[in-house]
Amino acid sequence: MTELSHVPAQQVSFFDAPVFSEGFRVFFPLSALYAVFSIVVWGLVLADVLQVPLDADPLLFHQYEMFFGFFTGAMAGFLTTAVPSWSNTPKIAGAQLAGLAALWLAGRVAFWMLGVLSPTVVFVVQALLPAALLIVILPKLWRAKMRHLMWPVLLLCVAQLVCFWEYMQIGVLNQGLAIAEGAFVLMVLTALAPVSMVIVNDALSTRDDGAVFVPRPPMRRAALFCISAFTLAKVLGVSDALQGWLALASACAVLNILQDWHMAGALRTSFAKALYLVYWFFGVGFALEAGGLLGLLSAGSYVSGQHMIFIGGLSLATFMVLTIAGLRHAGYSLKLSKLLGAAIIALISACLVRSLGPLLLPDLDVMPLAWSLFALAFTLYLIHFLPVVLRENFVE
């Protein structure tokens, strides 16, 4: 009888490659790459070089893909990396991780085929990743008693359902995008608590008095409540005056969180400074929205506030999480390279140019500079991190 051949012991599966060992290795570079792709396409659309092959307002679809493409991919990478560590459960890796990444990619392909595929098919495919992600991480969150992190993911699923309904009924995405914005702001403020503890306490380590940074939950909960109320007001379409006061309350509540940061040495590192700026961008962004809604500032201040929240708040926070989690989980110490430092400066500049440029220099077209700086930031990130995610963890 012929003996069966055996697979050599050293042969490994395709899914055993380092890139599939943790969520950040797959989702972080994919998200950064898609951020560059999306913003370049949007810039070319603004310049009338390209036309988005969709029947609805291209601006709405630009916003949709930044939320459900870029931010959702980054969120998936963070949760699939951090939640197993927090809950002391097995890593989300191998074929399971590759399957989640495939769902994200399928959603992106389906979106760009909206003119070919039916809207029902497109939006069903779009909803697969948030649903699958919730199924995978929910048991781990439950075990770690961190169930509060599931609510932003649930809100994201609701946002996509609302987007589908709006698109089918009236061809717009206003309410769904408002829910998505609220979901991501809540997710960022929730995720920044443990991240900022690590970063600020690292900055405080040079002090001799043993000072420890612990963000107080009541302050964060107050901000989450105000932002939730403001999001609900936008979805329900209540008066501009009420929305304006809720936006102002959100600004005050976010900036109130920074009371915990005012300790000598807390901003010693570049990482701490960047995270500190995230809160300021959120706070000023909500204040600009409030000024526009209440008629205290020009009507354009509302759009400026939106972009300060999108770029300075959400995008800068996402960039910092991609950087900090990527370095730590790949085995590197938290040292900011010149390349990543230049990327952070480019992203902050993109925020200031896009949000304040139209208010201060209304006759100047700042769009090309803004989207170019945004694309540059994530291009520099990719140059730095692609070699990192493709190899085994580094041991310093």
mmCIF file of C-alpha atoms in Angstrom:
data_model
loop_
_atom_site.group_PDB
_atom_site.id
_atom_site.type_symbol
_atom_site.label_atom_id
_atom_site.label_comp_id
_atom_site.label_asym_id
_atom_site.label_seq_id
_atom_site.Cartn_x
_atom_site.Cartn_y
_atom_site.Cartn_z
ATOM 1 C CA MET A 1 0.000 0.000 0.000
ATOM 2 C CA THR A 2 1.278 3.444 -0.911
ATOM 3 C CA GLU A 3 1.910 5.575 2.150
ATOM 4 C CA LEU A 4 0.142 8.919 2.392
ATOM 5 C CA SER A 5 2.435 11.888 2.063
ATOM 6 C CA HIS A 6 2.559 14.216 5.026
ATOM 7 C CA VAL A 7 2.703 18.015 5.055
ATOM 8 C CA PRO A 8 6.120 19.133 6.330
ATOM 9 C CA ALA A 9 6.005 20.414 9.900
ATOM 10 C CA GLN A 10 7.498 23.751 8.879
ATOM 11 C CA GLN A 11 4.808 24.469 6.267
ATOM 12 C CA VAL A 12 2.217 26.916 7.504
ATOM 13 C CA SER A 13 -1.112 28.164 6.282
ATOM 14 C CA PHE A 14 -1.489 31.397 4.339
ATOM 15 C CA PHE A 15 -3.440 32.771 7.309
ATOM 16 C CA ASP A 16 -0.484 32.130 9.634
ATOM 17 C CA ALA A 17 1.444 35.002 8.028
ATOM 18 C CA PRO A 18 2.381 37.853 10.416
ATOM 19 C CA VAL A 19 -0.074 40.207 8.695
ATOM 20 C CA PHE A 20 -2.998 38.063 9.927
ATOM 21 C CA SER A 21 -1.726 37.765 13.506
ATOM 22 C CA GLU A 22 -3.592 40.823 14.856
ATOM 23 C CA GLY A 23 -6.311 43.151 13.654
ATOM 24 C CA PHE A 24 -4.148 46.271 13.446
ATOM 25 C CA ARG A 25 -1.867 44.642 10.869
ATOM 26 C CA VAL A 26 -4.727 44.249 8.388
ATOM 27 C CA PHE A 27 -7.162 47.063 9.080
ATOM 28 C CA PHE A 28 -4.789 49.926 9.897
ATOM 29 C CA PRO A 29 -2.952 49.983 6.539
ATOM 30 C CA LEU A 30 -6.183 49.256 4.627
ATOM 31 C CA SER A 31 -7.911 52.175 6.353
ATOM 32 C CA ALA A 32 -4.997 54.556 5.746
ATOM 33 C CA LEU A 33 -4.809 53.507 2.100
ATOM 34 C CA TYR A 34 -8.529 54.040 1.663
ATOM 35 C CA ALA A 35 -8.294 57.451 3.351
ATOM 36 C CA VAL A 36 -5.746 58.511 0.742
ATOM 37 C CA PHE A 37 -7.787 57.026 -2.119
ATOM 38 C CA SER A 38 -11.071 58.583 -0.987
ATOM 39 C CA ILE A 39 -9.715 62.065 -0.383
ATOM 40 C CA VAL A 40 -7.801 62.122 -3.690
ATOM 41 C CA VAL A 41 -10.936 61.048 -5.574
ATOM 42 C CA TRP A 42 -12.911 63.741 -3.751
ATOM 43 C CA GLY A 43 -10.282 66.346 -4.602
ATOM 44 C CA LEU A 44 -10.421 65.404 -8.268
ATOM 45 C CA VAL A 45 -14.229 65.603 -8.166
ATOM 46 C CA LEU A 46 -14.009 69.112 -6.697
ATOM 47 C CA ALA A 47 -11.597 70.059 -9.486
ATOM 48 C CA ASP A 48 -14.051 68.722 -12.106
ATOM 49 C CA VAL A 49 -11.450 66.193 -13.224
ATOM 50 C CA LEU A 50 -13.606 63.197 -12.225
ATOM 51 C CA GLN A 51 -17.292 62.576 -11.875
ATOM 52 C CA VAL A 52 -18.556 60.156 -9.261
ATOM 53 C CA PRO A 53 -20.716 57.607 -11.118
ATOM 54 C CA LEU A 54 -23.660 58.069 -8.776
ATOM 55 C CA ASP A 55 -27.000 59.774 -9.170
ATOM 56 C CA ALA A 56 -27.123 61.464 -5.766
ATOM 57 C CA ASP A 57 -25.116 64.367 -4.342
ATOM 58 C CA PRO A 58 -21.382 63.439 -4.481
ATOM 59 C CA LEU A 59 -20.806 65.307 -1.193
ATOM 60 C CA LEU A 60 -23.067 62.902 0.678
ATOM 61 C CA PHE A 61 -21.203 59.930 -0.710
ATOM 62 C CA HIS A 62 -17.856 61.490 0.141
ATOM 63 C CA GLN A 63 -19.050 61.745 3.735
ATOM 64 C CA TYR A 64 -20.536 58.241 3.641
ATOM 65 C CA GLU A 65 -17.304 56.574 2.575
ATOM 66 C CA MET A 66 -15.198 58.510 5.043
ATOM 67 C CA PHE A 67 -17.475 57.210 7.798
ATOM 68 C CA PHE A 68 -18.224 53.675 6.621
ATOM 69 C CA GLY A 69 -14.986 53.103 4.735
ATOM 70 C CA PHE A 70 -12.122 54.875 6.497
ATOM 71 C CA PHE A 71 -13.405 55.303 10.062
ATOM 72 C CA THR A 72 -15.158 51.913 10.174
ATOM 73 C CA GLY A 73 -12.003 50.140 8.987
ATOM 74 C CA ALA A 74 -9.907 51.890 11.622
ATOM 75 C CA MET A 75 -12.508 51.093 14.295
ATOM 76 C CA ALA A 76 -12.455 47.422 13.275
ATOM 77 C CA GLY A 77 -8.670 47.356 13.548
ATOM 78 C CA PHE A 78 -8.737 48.950 16.994
ATOM 79 C CA LEU A 79 -11.457 46.693 18.383
ATOM 80 C CA THR A 80 -10.056 43.439 16.979
ATOM 81 C CA THR A 81 -6.665 44.343 18.468
ATOM 82 C CA ALA A 82 -7.587 45.907 21.808
ATOM 83 C CA VAL A 83 -10.648 43.925 22.917
ATOM 84 C CA PRO A 84 -8.888 40.504 23.109
ATOM 85 C CA SER A 85 -6.112 42.167 25.129
ATOM 86 C CA TRP A 86 -8.554 43.863 27.520
ATOM 87 C CA SER A 87 -10.681 40.720 27.951
ATOM 88 C CA ASN A 88 -7.707 38.310 28.195
ATOM 89 C CA THR A 89 -9.200 36.158 25.428
ATOM 90 C CA PRO A 90 -7.577 34.617 22.313
ATOM 91 C CA LYS A 91 -6.579 37.023 19.575
ATOM 92 C CA ILE A 92 -8.827 37.622 16.586
ATOM 93 C CA ALA A 93 -6.454 36.340 13.940
ATOM 94 C CA GLY A 94 -5.958 34.030 10.978
ATOM 95 C CA ALA A 95 -8.923 33.137 8.789
ATOM 96 C CA GLN A 96 -11.377 34.916 11.111
ATOM 97 C CA LEU A 97 -9.481 38.187 10.782
ATOM 98 C CA ALA A 98 -9.095 37.733 7.024
ATOM 99 C CA GLY A 99 -12.842 37.144 6.765
ATOM 100 C CA LEU A 100 -13.607 40.437 8.536
ATOM 101 C CA ALA A 101 -11.190 42.250 6.234
ATOM 102 C CA ALA A 102 -12.862 40.633 3.219
ATOM 103 C CA LEU A 103 -16.243 41.947 4.382
ATOM 104 C CA TRP A 104 -14.794 45.452 4.639
ATOM 105 C CA LEU A 105 -13.308 45.186 1.138
ATOM 106 C CA ALA A 106 -16.583 43.811 -0.221
ATOM 107 C CA GLY A 107 -18.377 46.847 1.197
ATOM 108 C CA ARG A 108 -15.982 49.224 -0.535
ATOM 109 C CA VAL A 109 -16.277 47.444 -3.892
ATOM 110 C CA ALA A 110 -20.073 47.331 -3.582
ATOM 111 C CA PHE A 111 -20.210 51.052 -2.856
ATOM 112 C CA TRP A 112 -18.331 51.972 -6.022
ATOM 113 C CA MET A 113 -20.648 49.687 -8.004
ATOM 114 C CA LEU A 114 -23.812 51.405 -6.782
ATOM 115 C CA GLY A 115 -24.609 52.401 -10.340
ATOM 116 C CA VAL A 116 -24.394 48.730 -11.403
ATOM 117 C CA LEU A 117 -25.706 46.802 -8.398
ATOM 118 C CA SER A 118 -29.074 47.448 -6.830
ATOM 119 C CA PRO A 119 -29.076 49.730 -3.749
ATOM 120 C CA THR A 120 -30.458 46.851 -1.669
ATOM 121 C CA VAL A 121 -27.490 44.628 -2.491
ATOM 122 C CA VAL A 122 -25.012 47.456 -1.889
ATOM 123 C CA PHE A 123 -26.355 48.443 1.517
ATOM 124 C CA VAL A 124 -26.710 44.817 2.665
ATOM 125 C CA VAL A 125 -23.053 44.202 1.812
ATOM 126 C CA GLN A 126 -22.141 47.458 3.586
ATOM 127 C CA ALA A 127 -23.835 46.274 6.793
ATOM 128 C CA LEU A 128 -22.067 42.897 6.910
ATOM 129 C CA LEU A 129 -18.865 44.127 8.574
ATOM 130 C CA PRO A 130 -20.461 45.996 11.521
ATOM 131 C CA ALA A 131 -22.802 43.046 12.109
ATOM 132 C CA ALA A 132 -19.988 40.464 11.941
ATOM 133 C CA LEU A 133 -17.721 42.636 14.091
ATOM 134 C CA LEU A 134 -20.401 42.880 16.752
ATOM 135 C CA ILE A 135 -20.870 39.088 16.751
ATOM 136 C CA VAL A 136 -17.122 38.525 17.141
ATOM 137 C CA ILE A 137 -16.365 41.085 19.852
ATOM 138 C CA LEU A 138 -19.586 41.069 21.882
ATOM 139 C CA PRO A 139 -18.721 37.919 23.939
ATOM 140 C CA LYS A 140 -15.268 39.370 24.657
ATOM 141 C CA LEU A 141 -16.670 42.757 25.678
ATOM 142 C CA TRP A 142 -19.197 41.034 27.908
ATOM 143 C CA ARG A 143 -16.476 39.054 29.613
ATOM 144 C CA ALA A 144 -14.317 42.154 30.127
ATOM 145 C CA LYS A 145 -17.318 44.091 31.502
ATOM 146 C CA MET A 146 -16.781 46.726 28.784
ATOM 147 C CA ARG A 147 -20.221 46.460 27.247
ATOM 148 C CA HIS A 148 -20.367 50.229 26.739
ATOM 149 C CA LEU A 149 -18.108 49.821 23.692
ATOM 150 C CA MET A 150 -20.777 47.850 21.829
ATOM 151 C CA TRP A 151 -23.202 50.787 21.675
ATOM 152 C CA PRO A 152 -21.265 52.816 19.081
ATOM 153 C CA VAL A 153 -21.059 49.694 16.883
ATOM 154 C CA LEU A 154 -24.805 49.160 17.271
ATOM 155 C CA LEU A 155 -25.376 52.817 16.375
ATOM 156 C CA LEU A 156 -23.261 52.267 13.277
ATOM 157 C CA CYS A 157 -25.530 49.414 12.198
ATOM 158 C CA VAL A 158 -28.550 51.670 12.792
ATOM 159 C CA ALA A 159 -26.892 54.452 10.783
ATOM 160 C CA GLN A 160 -26.458 52.172 7.778
ATOM 161 C CA LEU A 161 -30.082 51.035 7.972
ATOM 162 C CA VAL A 162 -31.208 54.661 8.074
ATOM 163 C CA CYS A 163 -28.902 55.534 5.157
ATOM 164 C CA PHE A 164 -30.460 52.703 3.138
ATOM 165 C CA TRP A 165 -33.985 53.865 3.943
ATOM 166 C CA GLU A 166 -33.168 57.501 3.130
ATOM 167 C CA TYR A 167 -31.480 56.651 -0.139
ATOM 168 C CA MET A 168 -34.361 54.452 -1.277
ATOM 169 C CA GLN A 169 -37.043 56.938 -0.233
ATOM 170 C CA ILE A 170 -35.650 60.381 -0.994
ATOM 171 C CA GLY A 171 -32.122 59.913 -2.364
ATOM 172 C CA VAL A 172 -30.324 61.601 0.550
ATOM 173 C CA LEU A 173 -28.290 60.388 3.531
ATOM 174 C CA ASN A 174 -28.667 63.231 6.041
ATOM 175 C CA GLN A 175 -30.077 61.441 9.096
ATOM 176 C CA GLY A 176 -28.000 58.299 8.625
ATOM 177 C CA LEU A 177 -24.809 60.337 8.377
ATOM 178 C CA ALA A 178 -25.771 62.318 11.493
ATOM 179 C CA ILE A 179 -26.140 59.044 13.419
ATOM 180 C CA ALA A 180 -22.808 57.802 12.048
ATOM 181 C CA GLU A 181 -21.074 61.023 13.094
ATOM 182 C CA GLY A 182 -22.478 60.722 16.604
ATOM 183 C CA ALA A 183 -21.494 57.054 16.804
ATOM 184 C CA PHE A 184 -17.886 57.744 15.866
ATOM 185 C CA VAL A 185 -17.518 60.736 18.187
ATOM 186 C CA LEU A 186 -18.846 58.571 21.033
ATOM 187 C CA MET A 187 -16.477 55.749 20.050
ATOM 188 C CA VAL A 188 -13.454 58.069 19.931
ATOM 189 C CA LEU A 189 -14.173 59.711 23.272
ATOM 190 C CA THR A 190 -14.730 56.286 24.839
ATOM 191 C CA ALA A 191 -11.577 54.765 23.331
ATOM 192 C CA LEU A 192 -9.409 57.773 24.206
ATOM 193 C CA ALA A 193 -9.876 57.147 27.933
ATOM 194 C CA PRO A 194 -7.625 54.044 28.163
ATOM 195 C CA VAL A 195 -5.300 55.300 25.414
ATOM 196 C CA SER A 196 -4.767 58.671 27.094
ATOM 197 C CA MET A 197 -4.107 56.974 30.458
ATOM 198 C CA VAL A 198 -1.144 55.153 28.919
ATOM 199 C CA ILE A 199 0.180 58.189 27.064
ATOM 200 C CA VAL A 200 -0.208 60.804 29.814
ATOM 201 C CA ASN A 201 1.146 58.521 32.547
ATOM 202 C CA ASP A 202 4.150 57.858 30.328
ATOM 203 C CA ALA A 203 4.637 61.628 30.117
ATOM 204 C CA LEU A 204 4.297 61.919 33.922
ATOM 205 C CA SER A 205 6.828 59.157 34.584
ATOM 206 C CA THR A 206 9.647 61.721 34.917
ATOM 207 C CA ARG A 207 7.990 63.323 37.944
ATOM 208 C CA ASP A 208 9.337 62.340 41.352
ATOM 209 C CA ASP A 209 6.070 62.603 43.256
ATOM 210 C CA GLY A 210 4.422 59.553 41.658
ATOM 211 C CA ALA A 211 1.573 61.584 40.122
ATOM 212 C CA VAL A 212 -0.916 59.451 38.187
ATOM 213 C CA PHE A 213 -3.357 60.537 35.500
ATOM 214 C CA VAL A 214 -6.826 58.983 35.838
ATOM 215 C CA PRO A 215 -9.594 60.497 33.653
ATOM 216 C CA ARG A 216 -12.734 60.949 35.718
ATOM 217 C CA PRO A 217 -15.702 59.028 34.256
ATOM 218 C CA PRO A 218 -18.405 61.620 35.201
ATOM 219 C CA MET A 219 -16.808 64.251 32.969
ATOM 220 C CA ARG A 220 -16.646 61.885 30.021
ATOM 221 C CA ARG A 221 -20.204 60.692 30.607
ATOM 222 C CA ALA A 222 -21.441 64.283 30.616
ATOM 223 C CA ALA A 223 -19.786 64.845 27.227
ATOM 224 C CA LEU A 224 -21.222 61.615 25.848
ATOM 225 C CA PHE A 225 -24.698 62.607 27.056
ATOM 226 C CA CYS A 226 -24.544 66.082 25.481
ATOM 227 C CA ILE A 227 -23.229 64.754 22.161
ATOM 228 C CA SER A 228 -25.908 62.039 22.126
ATOM 229 C CA ALA A 229 -28.585 64.683 22.728
ATOM 230 C CA PHE A 230 -27.170 66.888 19.956
ATOM 231 C CA THR A 231 -27.087 63.923 17.563
ATOM 232 C CA LEU A 232 -30.693 63.038 18.390
ATOM 233 C CA ALA A 233 -31.747 66.646 17.819
ATOM 234 C CA LYS A 234 -30.154 66.626 14.362
ATOM 235 C CA VAL A 235 -31.821 63.328 13.466
ATOM 236 C CA LEU A 236 -35.226 64.562 14.628
ATOM 237 C CA GLY A 237 -34.771 67.881 12.815
ATOM 238 C CA VAL A 238 -35.643 70.086 15.773
ATOM 239 C CA SER A 239 -35.185 73.862 15.628
ATOM 240 C CA ASP A 240 -31.773 75.355 14.857
ATOM 241 C CA ALA A 241 -31.890 77.179 18.196
ATOM 242 C CA LEU A 242 -32.205 73.969 20.218
ATOM 243 C CA GLN A 243 -29.559 72.256 18.115
ATOM 244 C CA GLY A 244 -27.287 75.259 18.654
ATOM 245 C CA TRP A 245 -27.621 75.180 22.434
ATOM 246 C CA LEU A 246 -26.989 71.414 22.482
ATOM 247 C CA ALA A 247 -23.913 71.901 20.279
ATOM 248 C CA LEU A 248 -22.670 74.560 22.699
ATOM 249 C CA ALA A 249 -23.299 72.222 25.641
ATOM 250 C CA SER A 250 -21.326 69.524 23.809
ATOM 251 C CA ALA A 251 -18.420 71.927 23.294
ATOM 252 C CA CYS A 252 -18.343 72.863 26.989
ATOM 253 C CA ALA A 253 -18.638 69.244 28.125
ATOM 254 C CA VAL A 254 -15.774 68.081 25.884
ATOM 255 C CA LEU A 255 -13.473 70.897 26.974
ATOM 256 C CA ASN A 256 -14.388 70.175 30.603
ATOM 257 C CA ILE A 257 -12.700 66.753 30.218
ATOM 258 C CA LEU A 258 -9.381 68.589 29.859
ATOM 259 C CA GLN A 259 -9.435 69.589 33.531
ATOM 260 C CA ASP A 260 -7.931 66.175 34.259
ATOM 261 C CA TRP A 261 -5.045 66.903 31.874
ATOM 262 C CA HIS A 262 -3.846 70.062 33.606
ATOM 263 C CA MET A 263 -0.986 68.502 35.534
ATOM 264 C CA ALA A 264 2.635 69.570 35.348
ATOM 265 C CA GLY A 265 4.414 67.390 32.783
ATOM 266 C CA ALA A 266 1.235 65.839 31.342
ATOM 267 C CA LEU A 267 1.983 67.244 27.881
ATOM 268 C CA ARG A 268 5.684 66.434 27.862
ATOM 269 C CA THR A 269 5.495 64.031 24.917
ATOM 270 C CA SER A 270 4.352 64.656 21.337
ATOM 271 C CA PHE A 271 1.774 61.876 21.701
ATOM 272 C CA ALA A 272 0.187 63.602 24.697
ATOM 273 C CA LYS A 273 0.132 66.975 22.911
ATOM 274 C CA ALA A 274 -1.612 65.465 19.875
ATOM 275 C CA LEU A 275 -4.284 63.730 21.982
ATOM 276 C CA TYR A 276 -4.807 66.955 23.944
ATOM 277 C CA LEU A 277 -5.415 68.779 20.646
ATOM 278 C CA VAL A 278 -8.081 66.217 19.687
ATOM 279 C CA TYR A 279 -10.277 67.418 22.556
ATOM 280 C CA TRP A 280 -9.727 71.047 21.576
ATOM 281 C CA PHE A 281 -10.663 70.329 17.975
ATOM 282 C CA PHE A 282 -13.838 68.585 19.110
ATOM 283 C CA GLY A 283 -14.707 71.425 21.476
ATOM 284 C CA VAL A 284 -14.025 74.248 19.021
ATOM 285 C CA GLY A 285 -15.769 72.298 16.257
ATOM 286 C CA PHE A 286 -18.961 71.976 18.289
ATOM 287 C CA ALA A 287 -18.683 75.668 19.263
ATOM 288 C CA LEU A 288 -18.420 76.709 15.592
ATOM 289 C CA GLU A 289 -21.469 74.592 14.792
ATOM 290 C CA ALA A 290 -23.307 76.263 17.662
ATOM 291 C CA GLY A 291 -22.325 79.706 16.405
ATOM 292 C CA GLY A 292 -23.711 78.952 12.966
ATOM 293 C CA LEU A 293 -26.949 77.430 14.261
ATOM 294 C CA LEU A 294 -27.614 80.266 16.715
ATOM 295 C CA GLY A 295 -26.777 82.998 14.195
ATOM 296 C CA LEU A 296 -23.877 84.270 16.311
ATOM 297 C CA LEU A 297 -21.387 83.535 13.504
ATOM 298 C CA SER A 298 -21.641 83.337 9.732
ATOM 299 C CA ALA A 299 -23.599 80.471 8.212
ATOM 300 C CA GLY A 300 -20.341 78.966 6.954
ATOM 301 C CA SER A 301 -19.128 78.431 10.501
ATOM 302 C CA TYR A 302 -21.359 75.353 10.806
ATOM 303 C CA VAL A 303 -19.555 73.655 7.900
ATOM 304 C CA SER A 304 -16.220 74.794 9.336
ATOM 305 C CA GLY A 305 -17.178 73.235 12.659
ATOM 306 C CA GLN A 306 -18.090 69.981 10.921
ATOM 307 C CA HIS A 307 -14.678 69.779 9.268
ATOM 308 C CA MET A 308 -12.883 70.622 12.488
ATOM 309 C CA ILE A 309 -14.714 67.674 14.082
ATOM 310 C CA PHE A 310 -14.124 65.385 11.091
ATOM 311 C CA ILE A 311 -10.450 66.205 10.480
ATOM 312 C CA GLY A 312 -9.126 67.586 13.768
ATOM 313 C CA GLY A 313 -11.262 65.424 16.033
ATOM 314 C CA LEU A 314 -12.093 62.134 14.348
ATOM 315 C CA SER A 315 -9.242 61.892 11.827
ATOM 316 C CA LEU A 316 -6.474 63.059 14.169
ATOM 317 C CA ALA A 317 -7.765 60.777 16.926
ATOM 318 C CA THR A 318 -7.899 57.899 14.445
ATOM 319 C CA PHE A 319 -4.373 58.658 13.251
ATOM 320 C CA MET A 320 -3.059 58.687 16.819
ATOM 321 C CA VAL A 321 -4.800 55.408 17.680
ATOM 322 C CA LEU A 322 -3.412 53.835 14.500
ATOM 323 C CA THR A 323 0.054 55.045 15.475
ATOM 324 C CA ILE A 324 0.008 54.268 19.206
ATOM 325 C CA ALA A 325 -1.711 50.880 18.951
ATOM 326 C CA GLY A 326 0.408 49.975 15.915
ATOM 327 C CA LEU A 327 3.683 50.735 17.697
ATOM 328 C CA ARG A 328 2.747 49.065 20.979
ATOM 329 C CA HIS A 329 1.287 45.882 19.536
ATOM 330 C CA ALA A 330 4.132 45.506 17.043
ATOM 331 C CA GLY A 331 6.625 45.557 19.928
ATOM 332 C CA TYR A 332 8.002 49.080 19.520
ATOM 333 C CA SER A 333 8.371 51.724 22.211
ATOM 334 C CA LEU A 334 6.324 54.904 21.939
ATOM 335 C CA LYS A 335 8.835 57.036 20.071
ATOM 336 C CA LEU A 336 7.614 59.422 17.415
ATOM 337 C CA SER A 337 9.705 59.219 14.246
ATOM 338 C CA LYS A 338 10.298 62.287 12.081
ATOM 339 C CA LEU A 339 8.094 60.750 9.399
ATOM 340 C CA LEU A 340 5.129 60.318 11.756
ATOM 341 C CA GLY A 341 5.760 63.748 13.266
ATOM 342 C CA ALA A 342 5.544 65.287 9.787
ATOM 343 C CA ALA A 343 2.322 63.327 9.182
ATOM 344 C CA ILE A 344 0.724 64.725 12.357
ATOM 345 C CA ILE A 345 1.712 68.272 11.380
ATOM 346 C CA ALA A 346 0.243 67.722 7.899
ATOM 347 C CA LEU A 347 -3.043 66.460 9.356
ATOM 348 C CA ILE A 348 -3.336 69.333 11.832
ATOM 349 C CA SER A 349 -2.579 71.755 9.006
ATOM 350 C CA ALA A 350 -5.265 70.132 6.843
ATOM 351 C CA CYS A 351 -7.766 70.660 9.661
ATOM 352 C CA LEU A 352 -6.890 74.323 10.143
ATOM 353 C CA VAL A 353 -6.817 75.069 6.415
ATOM 354 C CA ARG A 354 -10.170 73.395 5.719
ATOM 355 C CA SER A 355 -12.037 74.625 8.803
ATOM 356 C CA LEU A 356 -10.668 78.126 9.341
ATOM 357 C CA GLY A 357 -9.506 78.963 5.827
ATOM 358 C CA PRO A 358 -12.987 79.643 4.399
ATOM 359 C CA LEU A 359 -13.832 81.834 7.420
ATOM 360 C CA LEU A 360 -10.641 83.894 7.422
ATOM 361 C CA LEU A 361 -9.948 83.947 3.657
ATOM 362 C CA PRO A 362 -13.354 83.513 1.990
ATOM 363 C CA ASP A 363 -12.072 84.507 -1.470
ATOM 364 C CA LEU A 364 -9.308 81.906 -1.500
ATOM 365 C CA ASP A 365 -9.907 78.298 -2.646
ATOM 366 C CA VAL A 366 -8.302 76.280 0.144
ATOM 367 C CA MET A 367 -9.713 72.887 -0.909
ATOM 368 C CA PRO A 368 -6.718 71.645 -2.973
ATOM 369 C CA LEU A 369 -4.286 72.417 -0.156
ATOM 370 C CA ALA A 370 -6.542 70.868 2.489
ATOM 371 C CA TRP A 371 -7.117 67.531 0.762
ATOM 372 C CA SER A 372 -3.477 67.338 -0.351
ATOM 373 C CA LEU A 373 -2.286 67.736 3.248
ATOM 374 C CA PHE A 374 -4.790 65.098 4.416
ATOM 375 C CA ALA A 375 -3.579 62.655 1.750
ATOM 376 C CA LEU A 376 0.057 63.423 2.628
ATOM 377 C CA ALA A 377 -0.510 62.607 6.308
ATOM 378 C CA PHE A 378 -1.802 59.100 5.666
ATOM 379 C CA THR A 379 0.700 58.476 2.870
ATOM 380 C CA LEU A 380 3.516 59.140 5.331
ATOM 381 C CA TYR A 381 1.808 56.799 7.799
ATOM 382 C CA LEU A 382 1.748 54.037 5.185
ATOM 383 C CA ILE A 383 5.411 54.552 4.310
ATOM 384 C CA HIS A 384 6.310 54.133 7.975
ATOM 385 C CA PHE A 385 3.969 51.282 8.928
ATOM 386 C CA LEU A 386 3.738 48.971 5.924
ATOM 387 C CA PRO A 387 7.147 47.382 6.688
ATOM 388 C CA VAL A 388 6.076 47.070 10.349
ATOM 389 C CA VAL A 389 2.829 45.168 9.789
ATOM 390 C CA LEU A 390 4.319 42.713 7.301
ATOM 391 C CA ARG A 391 6.914 41.273 9.676
ATOM 392 C CA GLU A 392 6.986 39.628 13.090
ATOM 393 C CA ASN A 393 6.849 41.697 16.264
ATOM 394 C CA PHE A 394 9.980 43.653 16.974
ATOM 395 C CA VAL A 395 11.711 43.075 20.324
ATOM 396 C CA GLU A 396 13.646 46.072 21.576
#
